[in-house]
Amino acid sequence: MARAVERFSAFGHPEVTATHRTTFEITAEEHLSPSGTCIIAVRSEKGAADLSDRFRELMQSPGCRLTTELRCGEVIATIRSSGSPDLLLDHPTDLVWRRSSFTCGRTIGLYSDYTAGTLPRELIALLKQGERLDVTLTIELDPDCGEGAVNRVLPGFHLLDE
């Protein structure tokens, strides 16, 4: 199974609300406005355009699976999502995980099993205090998975309480 890993850090911010229902975002931008309800961390060391060529190649392959580990202090959240041949991965500052199949230059993960609003509140509390967020992205490509594997909702899908 083909595999690539990317590691980088970002930081929380007092304006983190993490209430967005369909996405979450990490950005290299320094500031965050109250309207950025999907942004969980700022001052990221990487945007989508900074990912290695090998990582990008695997992310754009049918059947790839992205595992994202977010670590802040002792709190760890593991997010599962999919890549796609439609990913552009060319945004200089942003990385966005989406619940949907929408792609743009900022999109890194599709069919994400977490959004800003469903991430562990202990993690969000630390990020509101400006704590460091360590991010590990692991992309795996199963050669036996075909095109249809990218278009399935992932098991363990976490929904917001209605």
Short mmCIF file of N, CA and C in Angstrom, two decimals:
data_model
loop_
_atom_site.label_atom_id
_atom_site.label_comp_id
_atom_site.label_asym_id
_atom_site.label_seq_id
_atom_site.Cartn_x
_atom_site.Cartn_y
_atom_site.Cartn_z
N MET A 1 0.85 -1.18 0.00
CA MET A 1 0.00 0.00 0.00
C MET A 1 0.89 1.24 0.00
N ALA A 2 0.69 2.14 -0.96
CA ALA A 2 1.45 3.38 -1.03
C ALA A 2 1.03 4.31 0.11
N ARG A 3 2.02 5.08 0.64
CA ARG A 3 1.76 5.89 1.82
C ARG A 3 2.69 7.10 1.83
N ALA A 4 2.19 8.24 2.32
CA ALA A 4 3.01 9.43 2.51
C ALA A 4 2.52 10.15 3.76
N VAL A 5 3.44 10.84 4.44
CA VAL A 5 3.11 11.54 5.69
C VAL A 5 3.62 12.97 5.62
N GLU A 6 2.82 13.89 6.11
CA GLU A 6 3.20 15.30 6.25
C GLU A 6 2.97 15.70 7.71
N ARG A 7 3.89 16.48 8.27
CA ARG A 7 3.75 16.97 9.65
C ARG A 7 4.00 18.47 9.67
N PHE A 8 3.19 19.17 10.47
CA PHE A 8 3.38 20.61 10.63
C PHE A 8 2.64 21.06 11.87
N SER A 9 2.85 22.30 12.24
CA SER A 9 2.19 22.88 13.41
C SER A 9 1.42 24.13 13.03
N ALA A 10 0.45 24.46 13.86
CA ALA A 10 -0.33 25.69 13.76
C ALA A 10 -0.67 26.08 15.19
N PHE A 11 -1.41 27.17 15.37
CA PHE A 11 -1.72 27.63 16.71
C PHE A 11 -3.18 28.03 16.82
N GLY A 12 -3.71 27.85 18.01
CA GLY A 12 -5.06 28.29 18.28
C GLY A 12 -5.12 29.81 18.34
N HIS A 13 -6.31 30.32 18.61
CA HIS A 13 -6.55 31.77 18.62
C HIS A 13 -7.77 32.03 19.50
N PRO A 14 -7.80 33.14 20.22
CA PRO A 14 -8.95 33.43 21.10
C PRO A 14 -10.29 33.50 20.36
N GLU A 15 -10.29 33.79 19.07
CA GLU A 15 -11.53 33.90 18.29
C GLU A 15 -12.03 32.57 17.73
N VAL A 16 -11.34 31.45 18.03
CA VAL A 16 -11.81 30.15 17.53
C VAL A 16 -13.18 29.86 18.14
N THR A 17 -14.15 29.58 17.26
CA THR A 17 -15.48 29.18 17.74
C THR A 17 -15.77 27.73 17.36
N ALA A 18 -15.25 27.30 16.21
CA ALA A 18 -15.38 25.90 15.76
C ALA A 18 -16.82 25.42 15.83
N THR A 19 -17.71 26.14 15.16
CA THR A 19 -19.12 25.75 15.15
C THR A 19 -19.61 25.36 13.75
N HIS A 20 -18.77 25.47 12.76
CA HIS A 20 -19.21 25.20 11.39
C HIS A 20 -19.67 23.76 11.24
N ARG A 21 -20.75 23.56 10.51
CA ARG A 21 -21.39 22.25 10.41
C ARG A 21 -20.88 21.37 9.27
N THR A 22 -20.13 21.94 8.33
CA THR A 22 -19.75 21.12 7.17
C THR A 22 -18.26 21.09 6.87
N THR A 23 -17.46 21.92 7.54
CA THR A 23 -16.02 21.95 7.26
C THR A 23 -15.23 22.25 8.53
N PHE A 24 -13.91 22.05 8.44
CA PHE A 24 -12.99 22.71 9.36
C PHE A 24 -11.76 23.10 8.57
N GLU A 25 -11.08 24.13 9.07
CA GLU A 25 -9.96 24.71 8.33
C GLU A 25 -8.81 25.03 9.25
N ILE A 26 -7.60 24.87 8.70
CA ILE A 26 -6.36 25.34 9.32
C ILE A 26 -5.74 26.29 8.31
N THR A 27 -5.31 27.46 8.77
CA THR A 27 -4.79 28.48 7.86
C THR A 27 -3.43 29.01 8.32
N ALA A 28 -2.66 29.47 7.37
CA ALA A 28 -1.37 30.12 7.68
C ALA A 28 -1.58 31.59 8.03
N GLU A 29 -2.78 32.10 7.82
CA GLU A 29 -3.05 33.50 8.16
C GLU A 29 -2.81 33.71 9.65
N GLU A 30 -2.49 34.95 10.02
CA GLU A 30 -2.16 35.28 11.41
C GLU A 30 -3.41 35.54 12.27
N HIS A 31 -4.46 36.06 11.63
CA HIS A 31 -5.62 36.52 12.37
C HIS A 31 -6.87 35.73 12.00
N LEU A 32 -7.86 35.84 12.86
CA LEU A 32 -9.12 35.13 12.68
C LEU A 32 -10.25 36.07 13.09
N SER A 33 -11.24 36.19 12.23
CA SER A 33 -12.39 37.04 12.57
C SER A 33 -13.50 36.15 13.15
N PRO A 34 -14.45 36.75 13.87
CA PRO A 34 -15.55 35.95 14.44
C PRO A 34 -16.38 35.22 13.38
N SER A 35 -16.35 35.67 12.13
CA SER A 35 -17.12 34.99 11.08
C SER A 35 -16.45 33.72 10.59
N GLY A 36 -15.21 33.47 10.97
CA GLY A 36 -14.48 32.27 10.55
C GLY A 36 -14.80 31.08 11.43
N THR A 37 -16.05 30.64 11.41
CA THR A 37 -16.50 29.58 12.33
C THR A 37 -15.94 28.21 12.01
N CYS A 38 -15.32 28.04 10.84
CA CYS A 38 -14.74 26.74 10.50
C CYS A 38 -13.25 26.68 10.86
N ILE A 39 -12.63 27.82 11.09
CA ILE A 39 -11.18 27.86 11.33
C ILE A 39 -10.88 27.42 12.76
N ILE A 40 -10.01 26.41 12.87
CA ILE A 40 -9.65 25.92 14.21
C ILE A 40 -8.24 26.32 14.60
N ALA A 41 -7.40 26.72 13.63
CA ALA A 41 -6.02 27.11 13.95
C ALA A 41 -5.48 28.05 12.88
N VAL A 42 -4.57 28.92 13.32
CA VAL A 42 -3.93 29.92 12.46
C VAL A 42 -2.41 29.72 12.51
N ARG A 43 -1.69 30.54 11.76
CA ARG A 43 -0.22 30.50 11.73
C ARG A 43 0.31 29.11 11.38
N SER A 44 -0.37 28.42 10.50
CA SER A 44 0.06 27.10 10.06
C SER A 44 1.38 27.19 9.29
N GLU A 45 2.20 26.20 9.47
CA GLU A 45 3.45 26.13 8.72
C GLU A 45 3.23 25.71 7.27
N LYS A 46 2.02 25.23 6.95
CA LYS A 46 1.74 24.77 5.59
C LYS A 46 0.34 25.16 5.16
N GLY A 47 0.23 25.43 3.86
CA GLY A 47 -1.05 25.52 3.17
C GLY A 47 -1.08 24.36 2.18
N ALA A 48 -2.15 24.22 1.43
CA ALA A 48 -2.27 23.10 0.49
C ALA A 48 -1.13 23.08 -0.53
N ALA A 49 -0.68 24.24 -0.96
CA ALA A 49 0.38 24.31 -1.97
C ALA A 49 1.74 23.85 -1.44
N ASP A 50 1.88 23.77 -0.12
CA ASP A 50 3.16 23.40 0.48
C ASP A 50 3.34 21.90 0.69
N LEU A 51 2.33 21.13 0.38
CA LEU A 51 2.43 19.67 0.55
C LEU A 51 3.41 19.11 -0.47
N SER A 52 4.11 18.06 -0.10
CA SER A 52 5.11 17.48 -1.00
C SER A 52 4.47 16.92 -2.26
N ASP A 53 5.27 16.83 -3.31
CA ASP A 53 4.78 16.29 -4.58
C ASP A 53 4.25 14.87 -4.41
N ARG A 54 4.95 14.05 -3.65
CA ARG A 54 4.51 12.66 -3.43
C ARG A 54 3.17 12.61 -2.71
N PHE A 55 3.02 13.44 -1.68
CA PHE A 55 1.77 13.49 -0.92
C PHE A 55 0.64 13.93 -1.84
N ARG A 56 0.87 14.98 -2.62
CA ARG A 56 -0.14 15.49 -3.53
C ARG A 56 -0.53 14.45 -4.57
N GLU A 57 0.45 13.73 -5.07
CA GLU A 57 0.18 12.68 -6.06
C GLU A 57 -0.76 11.61 -5.48
N LEU A 58 -0.48 11.18 -4.27
CA LEU A 58 -1.33 10.17 -3.64
C LEU A 58 -2.71 10.74 -3.30
N MET A 59 -2.77 12.00 -2.85
CA MET A 59 -4.05 12.64 -2.52
C MET A 59 -4.97 12.71 -3.73
N GLN A 60 -4.38 12.80 -4.91
CA GLN A 60 -5.16 12.95 -6.14
C GLN A 60 -5.40 11.61 -6.84
N SER A 61 -5.18 10.52 -6.12
CA SER A 61 -5.38 9.18 -6.68
C SER A 61 -6.72 8.61 -6.23
N PRO A 62 -7.43 7.92 -7.13
CA PRO A 62 -8.68 7.26 -6.73
C PRO A 62 -8.41 6.23 -5.63
N GLY A 63 -9.30 6.16 -4.66
CA GLY A 63 -9.19 5.16 -3.61
C GLY A 63 -8.29 5.55 -2.46
N CYS A 64 -7.82 6.80 -2.41
CA CYS A 64 -6.92 7.19 -1.32
C CYS A 64 -7.71 7.58 -0.08
N ARG A 65 -7.11 7.34 1.07
CA ARG A 65 -7.71 7.66 2.36
C ARG A 65 -6.75 8.54 3.14
N LEU A 66 -7.28 9.64 3.67
CA LEU A 66 -6.49 10.57 4.47
C LEU A 66 -6.86 10.40 5.94
N THR A 67 -5.84 10.20 6.77
CA THR A 67 -6.03 10.20 8.22
C THR A 67 -5.31 11.43 8.75
N THR A 68 -6.03 12.26 9.47
CA THR A 68 -5.48 13.49 10.04
C THR A 68 -5.48 13.35 11.54
N GLU A 69 -4.32 13.51 12.15
CA GLU A 69 -4.24 13.52 13.61
C GLU A 69 -3.99 14.95 14.06
N LEU A 70 -4.88 15.44 14.90
CA LEU A 70 -4.74 16.76 15.51
C LEU A 70 -4.38 16.54 16.97
N ARG A 71 -3.23 17.06 17.39
CA ARG A 71 -2.77 16.87 18.77
C ARG A 71 -2.52 18.24 19.39
N CYS A 72 -3.20 18.48 20.50
CA CYS A 72 -3.05 19.73 21.24
C CYS A 72 -2.92 19.35 22.71
N GLY A 73 -1.73 19.50 23.25
CA GLY A 73 -1.48 19.02 24.60
C GLY A 73 -1.68 17.51 24.64
N GLU A 74 -2.50 17.05 25.57
CA GLU A 74 -2.78 15.62 25.70
C GLU A 74 -4.01 15.18 24.89
N VAL A 75 -4.67 16.12 24.24
CA VAL A 75 -5.90 15.83 23.51
C VAL A 75 -5.56 15.50 22.05
N ILE A 76 -6.09 14.38 21.58
CA ILE A 76 -5.86 13.95 20.20
C ILE A 76 -7.20 13.67 19.53
N ALA A 77 -7.35 14.18 18.32
CA ALA A 77 -8.53 13.87 17.49
C ALA A 77 -8.01 13.25 16.20
N THR A 78 -8.65 12.17 15.78
CA THR A 78 -8.28 11.51 14.53
C THR A 78 -9.45 11.64 13.56
N ILE A 79 -9.15 12.21 12.41
CA ILE A 79 -10.17 12.48 11.40
C ILE A 79 -9.87 11.64 10.17
N ARG A 80 -10.91 11.05 9.62
CA ARG A 80 -10.75 10.26 8.39
C ARG A 80 -11.52 10.95 7.27
N SER A 81 -10.88 11.01 6.12
CA SER A 81 -11.51 11.61 4.95
C SER A 81 -10.91 10.98 3.70
N SER A 82 -11.35 11.45 2.54
CA SER A 82 -10.89 10.90 1.27
C SER A 82 -10.23 11.98 0.43
N GLY A 83 -9.34 11.55 -0.43
CA GLY A 83 -8.78 12.43 -1.44
C GLY A 83 -9.59 12.26 -2.71
N SER A 84 -9.09 12.83 -3.81
CA SER A 84 -9.81 12.75 -5.08
C SER A 84 -8.93 13.25 -6.22
N PRO A 85 -9.11 12.71 -7.42
CA PRO A 85 -8.41 13.26 -8.58
C PRO A 85 -8.81 14.72 -8.85
N ASP A 86 -9.93 15.18 -8.29
CA ASP A 86 -10.41 16.55 -8.50
C ASP A 86 -9.75 17.58 -7.57
N LEU A 87 -8.95 17.13 -6.61
CA LEU A 87 -8.31 18.07 -5.70
C LEU A 87 -7.25 18.88 -6.43
N LEU A 88 -7.22 20.18 -6.19
CA LEU A 88 -6.23 21.07 -6.80
C LEU A 88 -5.00 21.23 -5.92
N LEU A 89 -5.21 21.33 -4.61
CA LEU A 89 -4.13 21.43 -3.62
C LEU A 89 -3.13 22.54 -3.97
N ASP A 90 -3.67 23.71 -4.30
CA ASP A 90 -2.79 24.80 -4.73
C ASP A 90 -2.94 26.09 -3.93
N HIS A 91 -3.72 26.06 -2.86
CA HIS A 91 -3.91 27.29 -2.07
C HIS A 91 -2.68 27.55 -1.21
N PRO A 92 -2.17 28.78 -1.19
CA PRO A 92 -0.93 29.05 -0.45
C PRO A 92 -1.05 29.07 1.07
N THR A 93 -2.27 29.28 1.61
CA THR A 93 -2.38 29.42 3.07
C THR A 93 -3.35 28.45 3.74
N ASP A 94 -4.32 27.90 3.03
CA ASP A 94 -5.41 27.18 3.68
C ASP A 94 -5.44 25.69 3.39
N LEU A 95 -5.96 24.95 4.37
CA LEU A 95 -6.27 23.52 4.26
C LEU A 95 -7.68 23.34 4.81
N VAL A 96 -8.59 22.78 4.00
CA VAL A 96 -9.98 22.63 4.41
C VAL A 96 -10.41 21.17 4.26
N TRP A 97 -11.01 20.64 5.33
CA TRP A 97 -11.61 19.31 5.33
C TRP A 97 -13.11 19.53 5.19
N ARG A 98 -13.74 18.79 4.28
CA ARG A 98 -15.15 19.00 3.99
C ARG A 98 -15.96 17.73 4.21
N ARG A 99 -17.18 17.91 4.62
CA ARG A 99 -18.11 16.80 4.76
C ARG A 99 -18.61 16.37 3.37
N SER A 100 -18.53 17.27 2.41
CA SER A 100 -19.08 17.05 1.06
C SER A 100 -17.98 16.66 0.07
N SER A 101 -18.36 16.67 -1.21
CA SER A 101 -17.42 16.36 -2.29
C SER A 101 -16.93 17.62 -3.00
N PHE A 102 -17.25 18.81 -2.47
CA PHE A 102 -16.84 20.06 -3.11
C PHE A 102 -15.32 20.19 -3.08
N THR A 103 -14.75 20.59 -4.21
CA THR A 103 -13.30 20.80 -4.26
C THR A 103 -12.98 22.20 -4.74
N CYS A 104 -11.91 22.72 -4.21
CA CYS A 104 -11.31 23.98 -4.66
C CYS A 104 -9.84 23.89 -4.26
N GLY A 105 -9.07 24.92 -4.46
CA GLY A 105 -7.65 24.89 -4.16
C GLY A 105 -7.31 24.69 -2.70
N ARG A 106 -8.27 24.96 -1.80
CA ARG A 106 -8.05 24.83 -0.35
C ARG A 106 -8.41 23.45 0.18
N THR A 107 -9.19 22.69 -0.57
CA THR A 107 -9.72 21.41 -0.08
C THR A 107 -8.62 20.37 0.01
N ILE A 108 -8.53 19.71 1.17
CA ILE A 108 -7.58 18.60 1.33
C ILE A 108 -8.31 17.29 1.61
N GLY A 109 -9.44 17.34 2.29
CA GLY A 109 -10.16 16.12 2.63
C GLY A 109 -11.63 16.21 2.27
N LEU A 110 -12.15 15.15 1.66
CA LEU A 110 -13.56 15.06 1.30
C LEU A 110 -14.23 14.01 2.18
N TYR A 111 -15.53 14.15 2.36
CA TYR A 111 -16.31 13.20 3.16
C TYR A 111 -15.70 13.03 4.55
N SER A 112 -15.25 14.12 5.13
CA SER A 112 -14.62 14.10 6.45
C SER A 112 -15.61 13.61 7.50
N ASP A 113 -15.13 12.79 8.41
CA ASP A 113 -16.02 12.30 9.47
C ASP A 113 -16.11 13.27 10.65
N TYR A 114 -15.42 14.40 10.59
CA TYR A 114 -15.55 15.47 11.58
C TYR A 114 -15.63 16.81 10.87
N THR A 115 -16.29 17.75 11.52
CA THR A 115 -16.32 19.15 11.10
C THR A 115 -15.89 19.97 12.31
N ALA A 116 -15.78 21.28 12.13
CA ALA A 116 -15.40 22.13 13.27
C ALA A 116 -16.37 21.94 14.43
N GLY A 117 -17.65 21.83 14.12
CA GLY A 117 -18.67 21.70 15.16
C GLY A 117 -18.70 20.37 15.87
N THR A 118 -18.05 19.35 15.32
CA THR A 118 -18.07 18.03 15.97
C THR A 118 -16.71 17.61 16.54
N LEU A 119 -15.70 18.45 16.36
CA LEU A 119 -14.40 18.13 16.96
C LEU A 119 -14.53 18.15 18.48
N PRO A 120 -13.70 17.37 19.18
CA PRO A 120 -13.79 17.33 20.65
C PRO A 120 -13.67 18.73 21.26
N ARG A 121 -14.59 19.05 22.14
CA ARG A 121 -14.60 20.37 22.76
C ARG A 121 -13.37 20.62 23.63
N GLU A 122 -12.75 19.55 24.14
CA GLU A 122 -11.51 19.73 24.92
C GLU A 122 -10.40 20.28 24.01
N LEU A 123 -10.37 19.81 22.77
CA LEU A 123 -9.40 20.29 21.79
C LEU A 123 -9.67 21.76 21.48
N ILE A 124 -10.92 22.10 21.25
CA ILE A 124 -11.30 23.47 20.91
C ILE A 124 -10.99 24.41 22.08
N ALA A 125 -11.22 23.97 23.30
CA ALA A 125 -10.92 24.80 24.48
C ALA A 125 -9.44 25.16 24.53
N LEU A 126 -8.58 24.20 24.25
CA LEU A 126 -7.13 24.46 24.22
C LEU A 126 -6.77 25.41 23.09
N LEU A 127 -7.39 25.22 21.94
CA LEU A 127 -7.10 26.09 20.80
C LEU A 127 -7.57 27.53 21.07
N LYS A 128 -8.66 27.70 21.79
CA LYS A 128 -9.12 29.05 22.16
C LYS A 128 -8.10 29.75 23.05
N GLN A 129 -7.29 28.98 23.75
CA GLN A 129 -6.25 29.53 24.62
C GLN A 129 -4.95 29.82 23.85
N GLY A 130 -4.96 29.53 22.53
CA GLY A 130 -3.79 29.81 21.70
C GLY A 130 -2.74 28.72 21.70
N GLU A 131 -3.10 27.55 22.18
CA GLU A 131 -2.14 26.44 22.26
C GLU A 131 -1.67 25.99 20.88
N ARG A 132 -0.52 25.34 20.86
CA ARG A 132 0.06 24.79 19.63
C ARG A 132 -0.72 23.53 19.22
N LEU A 133 -0.97 23.41 17.93
CA LEU A 133 -1.64 22.25 17.35
C LEU A 133 -0.65 21.53 16.45
N ASP A 134 -0.35 20.29 16.77
CA ASP A 134 0.52 19.47 15.92
C ASP A 134 -0.36 18.63 15.01
N VAL A 135 -0.10 18.71 13.71
CA VAL A 135 -0.92 18.05 12.71
C VAL A 135 -0.08 17.00 11.98
N THR A 136 -0.61 15.79 11.89
CA THR A 136 0.01 14.73 11.09
C THR A 136 -1.01 14.26 10.07
N LEU A 137 -0.64 14.37 8.80
CA LEU A 137 -1.47 13.91 7.69
C LEU A 137 -0.86 12.64 7.13
N THR A 138 -1.64 11.57 7.07
CA THR A 138 -1.17 10.31 6.50
C THR A 138 -2.10 9.92 5.37
N ILE A 139 -1.56 9.84 4.18
CA ILE A 139 -2.36 9.44 3.02
C ILE A 139 -1.96 8.02 2.64
N GLU A 140 -2.95 7.17 2.43
CA GLU A 140 -2.70 5.79 2.02
C GLU A 140 -3.52 5.49 0.79
N LEU A 141 -2.91 4.79 -0.12
CA LEU A 141 -3.57 4.41 -1.36
C LEU A 141 -3.60 2.90 -1.44
N ASP A 142 -4.81 2.37 -1.43
CA ASP A 142 -5.00 0.93 -1.58
C ASP A 142 -5.16 0.65 -3.06
N PRO A 143 -4.21 -0.07 -3.67
CA PRO A 143 -4.29 -0.31 -5.11
C PRO A 143 -5.52 -1.11 -5.52
N ASP A 144 -6.17 -1.78 -4.55
CA ASP A 144 -7.37 -2.55 -4.87
C ASP A 144 -8.64 -1.70 -4.84
N CYS A 145 -8.53 -0.44 -4.37
CA CYS A 145 -9.69 0.43 -4.33
C CYS A 145 -9.80 1.17 -5.65
N GLY A 146 -10.98 1.18 -6.16
CA GLY A 146 -11.20 1.86 -7.43
C GLY A 146 -11.84 3.21 -7.24
N GLU A 147 -12.29 3.78 -8.31
CA GLU A 147 -12.90 5.09 -8.36
C GLU A 147 -14.08 5.21 -7.39
N GLY A 148 -14.90 4.17 -7.24
CA GLY A 148 -16.07 4.23 -6.38
C GLY A 148 -15.77 4.40 -4.92
N ALA A 149 -14.57 4.04 -4.50
CA ALA A 149 -14.21 4.12 -3.09
C ALA A 149 -14.15 5.57 -2.60
N VAL A 150 -13.93 6.51 -3.49
CA VAL A 150 -13.81 7.90 -3.09
C VAL A 150 -15.16 8.52 -2.82
N ASN A 151 -16.21 7.91 -3.31
CA ASN A 151 -17.53 8.52 -3.22
C ASN A 151 -18.42 7.89 -2.16
N ARG A 152 -17.84 7.26 -1.16
CA ARG A 152 -18.62 6.67 -0.08
C ARG A 152 -18.49 7.50 1.17
N VAL A 153 -19.56 7.57 1.93
CA VAL A 153 -19.49 8.20 3.24
C VAL A 153 -18.69 7.28 4.14
N LEU A 154 -17.85 7.86 4.95
CA LEU A 154 -16.95 7.07 5.79
C LEU A 154 -17.65 6.54 7.03
N PRO A 155 -17.28 5.34 7.49
CA PRO A 155 -17.83 4.84 8.74
C PRO A 155 -17.38 5.73 9.90
N GLY A 156 -18.19 5.81 10.92
CA GLY A 156 -17.84 6.65 12.07
C GLY A 156 -18.17 8.11 11.86
N PHE A 157 -18.97 8.42 10.88
CA PHE A 157 -19.38 9.77 10.53
C PHE A 157 -20.02 10.41 11.77
N HIS A 158 -19.55 11.57 12.19
CA HIS A 158 -20.04 12.23 13.39
C HIS A 158 -20.96 13.39 13.01
N LEU A 159 -22.19 13.33 13.47
CA LEU A 159 -23.18 14.34 13.17
C LEU A 159 -23.34 15.30 14.34
N LEU A 160 -23.67 16.55 14.02
CA LEU A 160 -23.99 17.51 15.07
C LEU A 160 -25.33 17.14 15.69
N ASP A 161 -25.48 17.37 16.95
CA ASP A 161 -26.79 17.17 17.59
C ASP A 161 -27.76 18.19 17.04
N GLU A 162 -28.94 17.73 16.72
CA GLU A 162 -29.96 18.63 16.19
C GLU A 162 -30.73 19.25 17.32
#
